[in-house]
């Protein structure tokens, strides 16, 4: 930059500053080079008698790309005032500035200029407009423009798909995707990422498989998104296949992809493989360390989580707020109260940061699980920010575990008022009353839930076999092999009875006799998944199940017994953590 300033000084002395080509090159360097200087560019620009269209475009680009969108718009206004001619390159960076500011009125005005000045059919300008409309969620305006223009390229279609995906309109996004005359890798990636963002994980995996059939080589974004889908579904086989595919075609596993693989293995229940991926990464950023620590946390392996947390700091990696959430979760799930308190205090004392609300939530959960309900309540009262539903929910869960009806009732009612559309709040409150034998209040909580039109999220369990994800909903017979699965469960139930098992019917809030209650509890989704797993896997094979809700007490007891009777390891991930069942025991220590 110093040399350029000397050159510019010579230009001023010799009069070459009037040479628009030379001045344009100076501006381009100042704006585009990593050694450039936008302020110097503006000084050069302001000394030009009549700046050209190229010069205005260059400066508008510079301001748009350097987080100064307001200045870019002001410069455009100056361009209009002096009647400087436009070209198709004037608008893209100008519209990028509008997008940064979510300036819809200015976008519409520029759109009018694009049409008025004869650039309405220029794909470059049209795509810039589509980008602003789509990124701001103005899909009606985007669709109107898309339908009006005759010249559309693959970028135009991709922008529409991305816009609809970000608005959660995946059906419309897929219609555009399906009707594209030509697709590129970004088209596939946008759809896969959209499905993952919308929680449509099976659709994401199916589309990735279709992408393979079509012979389209996925980019790292597609691979990262598909691995995230595997994580949510617990689809270990598919995740392993993607890992093998990455190695086979020689894709370099960068920090983002390495983190996605580590997270996938951890959330699919294979911590040993997660650790292998972690160790092979040359560049270990904080996100990768956090993924590993959180993996050990949700598997109940707190000691290993703590060891890696200490190692992380020894090698000079500073933990962030997500890392602290992970390590506090590890302490909570393993009952390490003193260590958890020490870590929580260190956030401010050692790391000079302020605990976030999620850290308070972890501490309330830690204290609550340990039976220190009054201390947990006291911590909530001393919080510097207003506690949210997650924090109160942690205390309510603790009240249910430790059967503290009085406090549980207060917290439950508060939560129902603050979070009236969450069915789980009513169910928790009803369960606390039921556990205490207060059936009138339990029924009242359910009645209030029904009157408000709130429904409980149905229990769903998934098991992945041979690359196919099989899902089971509680109380349904939607699976193609339902008859065989229910016969298998009857066989399991007979063996459970011989082991002395009796169903835990006392907490079921159903107006049924005991026989009907037993039938209902036997149709919980994880029991159906277990029956299917025993049917479709070889003896001795580990069964892996993903459940969307917290596993109930009865299913937990049953799974322990099944692991012993059938000599199987059963790894189950529920809403919060992993349970490793083996030889009649669970790694959670019956505290979850």
XYZ file of C-alpha atoms in Angstrom:
592
model
C 0.000 0.000 0.000
C 2.930 2.304 0.750
C 4.306 1.797 -2.758
C 0.890 2.521 -4.262
C 0.686 5.810 -2.378
C 4.064 6.785 -3.828
C 2.849 5.908 -7.316
C -0.291 7.963 -6.766
C 1.822 10.924 -5.583
C 3.833 10.721 -8.813
C 0.600 10.634 -10.812
C -0.517 13.841 -9.091
C 2.836 15.561 -9.845
C 2.939 14.512 -13.480
C -0.738 15.040 -14.249
C -1.339 11.347 -14.926
C -4.138 11.526 -12.369
C -6.311 12.594 -15.280
C -5.707 9.214 -16.924
C -8.933 7.331 -16.082
C -7.396 3.932 -16.853
C -4.537 4.445 -14.386
C -6.846 5.885 -11.707
C -9.221 2.954 -12.181
C -6.360 0.528 -11.561
C -5.430 2.381 -8.362
C -9.030 2.222 -7.152
C -9.310 -1.463 -8.024
C -6.186 -2.264 -6.007
C -7.349 -0.212 -3.029
C -10.772 -1.883 -3.023
C -10.010 -5.487 -4.005
C -6.525 -6.253 -2.705
C -6.025 -7.592 0.806
C -3.355 -4.897 1.108
C -5.789 -2.211 -0.016
C -7.292 0.730 1.833
C -10.878 1.861 1.289
C -10.294 5.302 2.815
C -7.421 5.957 0.433
C -9.602 4.769 -2.437
C -12.235 7.343 -1.487
C -9.601 10.085 -1.346
C -8.449 9.162 -4.854
C -12.032 8.940 -6.071
C -12.982 12.357 -4.682
C -10.083 14.009 -6.546
C -11.282 12.738 -9.909
C -13.090 15.468 -11.850
C -15.712 13.291 -13.496
C -15.557 9.688 -12.166
C -16.518 7.040 -14.710
C -19.192 4.378 -14.341
C -16.424 1.841 -13.651
C -15.078 3.992 -10.812
C -18.507 4.349 -9.207
C -19.078 0.615 -9.555
C -15.696 -0.098 -7.957
C -16.396 2.149 -4.976
C -19.928 0.775 -4.492
C -18.448 -2.731 -4.528
C -15.824 -1.710 -1.969
C -18.365 -0.282 0.467
C -20.733 -3.255 0.039
C -17.993 -5.769 0.713
C -16.553 -3.896 3.688
C -19.673 -3.608 5.833
C -20.483 -0.045 4.788
C -23.759 -0.573 2.911
C -25.199 2.852 3.821
C -22.223 4.574 2.142
C -22.709 2.404 -0.962
C -26.326 3.605 -1.250
C -25.334 7.240 -0.695
C -22.722 6.954 -3.442
C -25.352 5.525 -5.785
C -27.584 8.520 -5.027
C -24.653 10.757 -5.913
C -24.264 8.811 -9.162
C -27.937 9.420 -9.966
C -27.693 13.136 -9.145
C -24.825 13.555 -11.619
C -26.605 11.416 -14.268
C -23.622 9.040 -14.495
C -24.491 6.171 -16.879
C -25.178 2.740 -15.405
C -24.291 -0.720 -16.624
C -25.257 -4.232 -15.523
C -22.364 -4.293 -13.027
C -23.730 -1.288 -11.128
C -26.548 -3.226 -9.505
C -25.243 -6.494 -7.971
C -23.121 -4.882 -5.235
C -25.667 -2.117 -4.759
C -28.308 -4.766 -4.128
C -25.889 -6.587 -1.826
C -25.854 -3.412 0.261
C -29.665 -3.441 0.327
C -29.614 -7.067 1.440
C -27.227 -6.242 4.309
C -29.596 -3.514 5.496
C -32.822 -5.460 4.764
C -33.736 -2.258 2.894
C -36.787 -3.416 0.973
C -37.986 0.042 -0.116
C -34.571 0.883 -1.573
C -34.529 -2.546 -3.256
C -37.855 -1.820 -4.956
C -36.598 1.584 -6.120
C -33.436 0.028 -7.558
C -35.566 -2.679 -9.157
C -37.511 0.092 -10.908
C -34.219 1.642 -12.086
C -33.063 -1.743 -13.433
C -36.208 -2.042 -15.550
C -36.268 1.653 -16.572
C -32.631 1.630 -17.699
C -33.126 -1.492 -19.814
C -31.326 -4.053 -17.644
C -34.465 -5.994 -16.718
C -33.466 -8.909 -18.955
C -29.851 -9.028 -17.777
C -29.421 -12.274 -15.813
C -26.710 -10.716 -13.635
C -29.020 -7.935 -12.453
C -32.069 -10.213 -12.166
C -30.197 -12.705 -9.978
C -29.031 -9.898 -7.708
C -32.650 -8.812 -7.245
C -33.754 -12.385 -6.637
C -31.048 -12.745 -4.001
C -32.262 -9.693 -2.077
C -35.945 -10.705 -2.228
C -35.246 -14.344 -1.330
C -32.775 -13.616 1.483
C -35.253 -11.169 3.050
C -38.102 -13.701 2.863
C -40.047 -11.670 0.267
C -40.837 -14.765 -1.783
C -43.945 -13.285 -3.427
C -41.812 -10.519 -4.965
C -39.127 -13.058 -5.869
C -41.668 -15.368 -7.530
C -43.232 -12.495 -9.465
C -39.823 -11.447 -10.826
C -38.808 -15.043 -11.546
C -41.983 -15.656 -13.556
C -41.605 -12.396 -15.506
C -38.057 -12.826 -16.794
C -37.333 -14.885 -19.874
C -33.623 -15.410 -19.264
C -32.997 -17.567 -16.202
C -29.919 -19.565 -15.389
C -29.161 -22.225 -12.793
C -28.319 -19.481 -10.267
C -31.849 -18.051 -10.644
C -33.388 -21.433 -9.828
C -31.002 -22.025 -6.919
C -31.888 -18.656 -5.401
C -35.589 -19.516 -5.481
C -34.963 -22.933 -3.915
C -32.834 -21.363 -1.185
C -35.444 -18.665 -0.500
C -38.307 -21.125 -0.110
C -36.134 -23.472 1.983
C -35.232 -20.673 4.396
C -38.924 -19.845 4.726
C -39.622 -23.482 5.626
C -41.635 -24.083 2.429
C -39.857 -27.277 1.469
C -42.624 -28.611 -0.769
C -42.412 -25.518 -2.981
C -38.606 -25.642 -2.866
C -38.716 -29.259 -4.069
C -41.108 -28.340 -6.889
C -38.574 -25.809 -8.164
C -35.772 -28.325 -7.722
C -37.698 -31.001 -9.610
C -38.547 -28.654 -12.504
C -35.043 -27.275 -13.009
C -33.889 -27.704 -16.614
C -30.297 -28.097 -15.380
C -29.034 -28.782 -11.863
C -25.581 -28.200 -10.432
C -24.055 -29.342 -7.154
C -25.305 -26.175 -5.426
C -28.895 -27.115 -6.362
C -28.560 -30.466 -4.578
C -26.703 -28.943 -1.641
C -29.327 -26.229 -1.164
C -32.139 -28.791 -1.049
C -30.291 -31.111 1.346
C -29.386 -28.213 3.658
C -32.982 -26.988 3.457
C -34.337 -30.373 4.521
C -31.927 -30.505 7.471
C -32.877 -26.956 8.499
C -36.548 -27.940 8.398
C -35.967 -31.069 10.497
C -36.760 -33.339 7.519
C -33.767 -35.582 8.051
C -35.001 -38.682 6.229
C -35.747 -36.573 3.155
C -32.210 -35.148 3.347
C -30.705 -38.652 3.385
C -32.954 -39.819 0.563
C -31.948 -36.859 -1.593
C -28.270 -37.456 -0.871
C -28.700 -41.052 -2.041
C -30.461 -39.805 -5.185
C -27.547 -37.419 -5.723
C -25.193 -40.417 -5.666
C -27.332 -42.304 -8.181
C -27.252 -39.267 -10.503
C -23.454 -39.257 -10.295
C -23.201 -35.746 -8.809
C -20.128 -35.309 -6.627
C -21.212 -33.627 -3.374
C -19.372 -30.602 -2.027
C -18.323 -30.208 1.613
C -21.502 -28.309 2.490
C -23.666 -31.182 1.219
C -21.567 -33.705 3.133
C -21.694 -31.644 6.335
C -25.483 -31.254 6.086
C -26.001 -34.960 5.359
C -23.816 -35.906 8.327
C -26.002 -33.630 10.471
C -29.056 -35.574 9.239
C -27.318 -38.831 10.216
C -26.622 -37.349 13.660
C -30.260 -36.499 14.312
C -31.528 -39.861 13.035
C -28.805 -41.906 14.688
C -28.121 -43.342 11.236
C -24.677 -44.767 12.009
C -24.464 -46.999 8.922
C -25.168 -44.088 6.577
C -22.709 -41.903 8.483
C -20.003 -44.533 8.192
C -20.696 -44.876 4.465
C -20.308 -41.104 3.981
C -17.033 -41.177 5.933
C -15.762 -44.003 3.732
C -16.900 -42.109 0.628
C -14.990 -38.995 1.752
C -11.829 -41.071 2.184
C -12.347 -42.929 -1.096
C -12.606 -39.867 -3.322
C -9.874 -38.016 -1.458
C -11.784 -35.103 0.010
C -9.622 -33.267 2.539
C -11.296 -33.345 5.942
C -11.095 -29.702 7.017
C -12.065 -28.459 10.529
C -15.763 -28.097 9.609
C -16.048 -31.570 8.069
C -13.960 -33.079 10.876
C -16.280 -31.532 13.450
C -19.338 -32.858 11.572
C -17.885 -36.403 11.525
C -16.966 -36.287 15.225
C -20.427 -35.002 16.107
C -22.095 -37.650 13.934
C -20.239 -40.564 15.532
C -20.854 -39.201 19.034
C -24.582 -38.684 18.483
C -24.924 -42.053 16.762
C -23.459 -43.769 19.824
C -19.916 -44.611 18.695
C -17.569 -42.554 20.896
C -14.521 -44.650 20.013
C -14.860 -43.730 16.340
C -15.593 -40.103 17.265
C -12.315 -40.053 19.186
C -10.438 -41.592 16.244
C -11.699 -38.875 13.899
C -10.776 -36.228 16.461
C -7.223 -37.531 16.877
C -6.603 -37.564 13.123
C -7.447 -33.874 12.744
C -4.292 -31.795 12.368
C -6.032 -28.496 13.046
C -8.203 -28.819 16.128
C -10.385 -25.749 16.583
C -12.620 -25.055 19.572
C -15.723 -26.444 17.805
C -14.029 -29.836 17.350
C -12.959 -30.015 20.994
C -16.468 -29.041 22.061
C -18.058 -31.752 19.873
C -15.852 -34.391 21.492
C -16.467 -33.131 25.047
C -20.226 -32.965 24.476
C -20.147 -36.476 23.045
C -18.572 -37.861 26.198
C -21.039 -35.788 28.255
C -24.195 -37.245 26.695
C -22.752 -40.753 27.015
C -22.292 -40.238 30.761
C -18.502 -40.412 30.475
C -17.786 -37.307 32.531
C -14.247 -38.222 33.564
C -13.144 -38.429 29.936
C -14.983 -35.201 29.128
C -13.133 -33.474 31.968
C -9.774 -34.912 30.870
C -10.221 -33.588 27.349
C -11.448 -30.245 28.693
C -8.186 -29.897 30.651
C -6.067 -31.078 27.699
C -7.785 -28.555 25.464
C -6.679 -25.687 27.682
C -3.154 -27.067 28.099
C -2.640 -26.904 24.313
C -3.830 -23.297 24.260
C -7.422 -23.619 23.073
C -9.736 -21.302 24.987
C -13.173 -22.794 25.741
C -16.182 -20.811 24.525
C -19.706 -20.642 25.938
C -20.735 -23.817 24.062
C -17.785 -25.702 25.538
C -18.863 -24.706 29.041
C -22.400 -25.902 28.329
C -20.930 -29.248 27.245
C -18.679 -29.705 30.282
C -21.381 -28.615 32.743
C -23.726 -31.115 31.063
C -21.104 -33.810 31.669
C -21.025 -32.952 35.377
C -24.821 -32.900 35.558
C -25.347 -36.309 33.963
C -22.710 -37.908 36.179
C -23.662 -36.188 39.442
C -20.341 -34.330 39.878
C -21.779 -31.483 41.928
C -18.593 -30.002 43.396
C -16.756 -30.139 40.064
C -19.717 -28.564 38.305
C -19.828 -25.726 40.833
C -16.103 -25.141 40.436
C -16.360 -25.006 36.630
C -19.352 -22.672 36.768
C -17.478 -20.272 39.049
C -14.418 -20.425 36.777
C -16.347 -18.962 33.857
C -16.178 -15.552 35.526
C -13.219 -15.993 37.892
C -10.728 -17.617 35.504
C -12.046 -17.006 31.997
C -13.296 -13.456 32.656
C -16.641 -14.098 31.036
C -20.211 -13.959 32.301
C -22.227 -17.159 32.633
C -25.036 -17.327 30.069
C -28.563 -18.452 30.731
C -27.772 -21.921 29.340
C -25.002 -22.272 31.949
C -27.473 -21.445 34.701
C -29.802 -24.050 33.207
C -27.041 -26.668 33.431
C -26.381 -25.762 37.068
C -30.067 -25.977 37.989
C -30.164 -29.393 36.302
C -26.992 -30.498 38.135
C -28.249 -29.409 41.547
C -31.749 -30.705 40.890
C -30.604 -34.172 39.812
C -28.489 -34.351 42.961
C -31.571 -33.642 45.071
C -30.441 -30.122 46.056
C -33.770 -28.615 45.043
C -33.717 -25.641 47.407
C -30.209 -24.730 46.289
C -31.315 -24.986 42.664
C -34.310 -22.772 43.399
C -32.037 -20.283 45.190
C -29.719 -20.125 42.181
C -32.665 -19.286 39.930
C -33.716 -16.484 42.266
C -30.190 -15.009 42.184
C -29.824 -15.143 38.389
C -28.934 -11.753 36.849
C -31.297 -12.450 33.941
C -34.881 -13.613 33.874
C -35.008 -17.435 33.911
C -36.491 -18.977 30.783
C -38.617 -22.083 30.316
C -35.523 -24.297 29.984
C -34.230 -23.249 33.411
C -37.612 -23.760 35.104
C -38.046 -27.006 33.173
C -34.807 -28.358 34.662
C -36.146 -27.672 38.163
C -39.510 -29.231 37.311
C -37.779 -32.362 36.028
C -35.839 -32.565 39.309
C -39.071 -32.223 41.282
C -40.483 -35.170 39.342
C -37.362 -37.296 39.940
C -37.342 -36.592 43.673
C -41.148 -36.521 44.039
C -41.249 -33.003 45.504
C -44.921 -32.294 44.909
C -45.120 -28.924 46.629
C -42.287 -27.260 44.743
C -43.101 -29.185 41.561
C -46.669 -27.893 41.596
C -45.507 -24.276 41.943
C -42.917 -24.595 39.195
C -45.276 -26.574 36.967
C -48.032 -23.965 37.179
C -45.532 -21.191 36.502
C -44.246 -23.040 33.434
C -47.739 -23.709 32.107
C -48.457 -19.984 32.278
C -45.141 -18.983 30.695
C -45.051 -21.739 28.076
C -48.750 -22.630 27.551
C -48.270 -24.264 24.148
C -45.718 -26.845 25.318
C -47.534 -30.112 25.996
C -44.634 -31.515 28.000
C -45.199 -28.947 30.764
C -48.703 -30.250 31.491
C -47.543 -33.865 31.317
C -44.725 -33.191 33.793
C -47.111 -31.492 36.186
C -49.639 -34.308 35.879
C -46.908 -36.919 36.442
C -45.765 -35.213 39.658
C -49.327 -35.323 41.017
C -49.768 -38.917 39.864
C -46.558 -40.041 41.564
C -47.861 -38.538 44.805
C -51.228 -40.278 44.377
C -53.057 -36.980 43.833
C -55.121 -38.222 40.895
C -57.645 -35.370 40.950
C -54.893 -32.799 40.351
C -53.252 -35.044 37.764
C -56.495 -35.290 35.807
C -56.999 -31.519 36.196
C -53.616 -30.823 34.545
C -54.548 -33.092 31.653
C -57.988 -31.469 31.375
C -56.444 -27.988 31.198
C -54.081 -29.214 28.494
C -57.012 -30.532 26.457
C -59.105 -27.368 26.916
C -56.253 -25.209 25.648
C -55.921 -27.385 22.573
C -52.355 -28.406 23.422
C -51.189 -31.835 22.336
C -48.328 -33.931 23.650
C -45.578 -34.745 21.201
C -46.089 -38.430 20.318
C -43.306 -40.810 21.254
C -41.231 -41.854 18.245
C -38.290 -44.246 18.125
C -36.040 -44.977 15.167
C -33.671 -47.815 14.390
C -31.368 -47.835 11.375
C -30.676 -51.176 9.688
C -28.846 -51.781 6.409
C -29.046 -48.120 5.422
C -32.792 -47.818 6.076
C -34.238 -45.809 8.970
C -37.284 -47.547 10.505
C -39.545 -45.341 12.637
C -42.097 -46.433 15.236
C -44.827 -44.278 16.751
C -46.297 -45.226 20.118
C -49.544 -47.166 19.846
C -49.531 -47.429 16.054
C -49.197 -50.304 13.597
C -47.940 -48.311 10.618
C -44.786 -50.347 10.025
C -45.117 -52.894 7.159
C -44.035 -55.683 9.526
C -46.234 -54.538 12.416
C -47.962 -57.923 12.905
C -44.623 -59.742 13.198
C -43.244 -57.040 15.525
C -46.230 -57.287 17.889
C -45.939 -61.089 17.957
C -42.268 -60.676 18.843
C -43.210 -58.296 21.639
C -45.674 -60.843 23.044
C -42.822 -63.346 23.131
C -40.578 -60.806 24.889
C -43.343 -60.027 27.406
C -43.602 -63.711 28.343
C -39.882 -63.893 29.070
C -40.030 -60.634 31.038
C -42.829 -62.031 33.192
C -40.716 -65.098 34.018
C -38.011 -62.690 35.239
C -40.503 -61.191 37.673
C -41.205 -58.014 35.699
C -44.421 -56.146 36.492
C -45.440 -53.124 34.373
C -45.251 -49.747 36.139
C -48.877 -48.747 35.693
C -49.152 -46.417 38.653
C -48.201 -43.257 36.749
C -50.331 -43.860 33.652
C -52.978 -41.145 33.399
C -55.441 -43.132 31.351
C -59.046 -43.831 32.235
C -58.575 -47.549 31.661
C -58.487 -50.730 33.694
C -55.096 -52.297 34.435
C -55.274 -54.729 31.523
C -55.855 -51.912 29.040
C -53.125 -49.821 30.698
C -50.702 -52.701 30.310
C -51.561 -52.974 26.635
C -50.950 -49.212 26.220
C -47.588 -49.258 27.984
C -46.476 -52.231 25.898
C -46.988 -50.151 22.749
C -44.436 -47.483 23.637
C -42.293 -46.722 20.612
C -38.955 -47.900 22.069
C -40.441 -51.317 22.894
C -41.587 -51.720 19.300
C -38.111 -50.679 18.094
C -36.483 -53.213 20.439
C -38.767 -55.990 19.168
C -37.899 -55.064 15.560
C -34.195 -54.971 16.388
C -34.295 -58.433 17.947
C -36.176 -59.725 14.919
C -33.938 -58.262 12.247
C -30.420 -58.509 13.690
C -28.206 -61.477 14.412
C -27.726 -62.697 18.006
C -25.112 -60.641 19.828
C -25.494 -57.609 17.552
C -25.727 -54.244 19.297
C -29.131 -52.586 18.881
C -29.102 -48.788 18.480
C -32.280 -46.777 19.023
C -33.020 -43.055 18.866
C -36.044 -41.726 20.793
C -37.466 -38.206 20.588
C -38.682 -38.073 24.211
C -37.259 -38.972 27.599
C -37.444 -42.734 28.141
C -40.106 -43.595 30.724
C -39.411 -45.560 33.907
C -41.138 -48.717 32.682
C -39.323 -48.788 29.320
C -36.024 -48.218 31.106
C -36.669 -51.226 33.360
C -37.774 -53.359 30.408
C -34.717 -52.461 28.316
C -32.380 -53.418 31.137
C -34.086 -56.799 31.425
C -34.100 -57.386 27.653
C -30.345 -56.696 27.505
C -29.857 -59.432 30.103
C -32.377 -61.992 28.788
C -31.268 -61.746 25.147
C -27.585 -61.049 25.894
C -27.623 -57.859 23.818
C -26.119 -54.432 24.253
C -28.795 -51.829 23.577
C -27.679 -48.250 23.030
C -30.537 -45.795 23.266
C -30.410 -42.033 22.818
C -33.405 -40.268 24.306
C -34.170 -36.552 24.320
C -31.232 -35.654 26.549
C -28.635 -38.411 26.780
C -27.437 -41.902 25.882
C -28.304 -45.046 27.823
C -26.016 -48.055 27.336
C -27.898 -51.163 28.486
C -25.885 -54.327 29.057
C -26.259 -57.375 31.305
C -29.298 -55.867 33.003
C -27.640 -52.556 33.852
C -27.620 -49.024 32.419
C -24.736 -46.565 32.355
C -27.022 -43.781 33.611
C -27.200 -45.507 37.002
C -30.994 -45.250 36.828
C -30.754 -41.470 37.141
C -31.920 -39.653 34.098
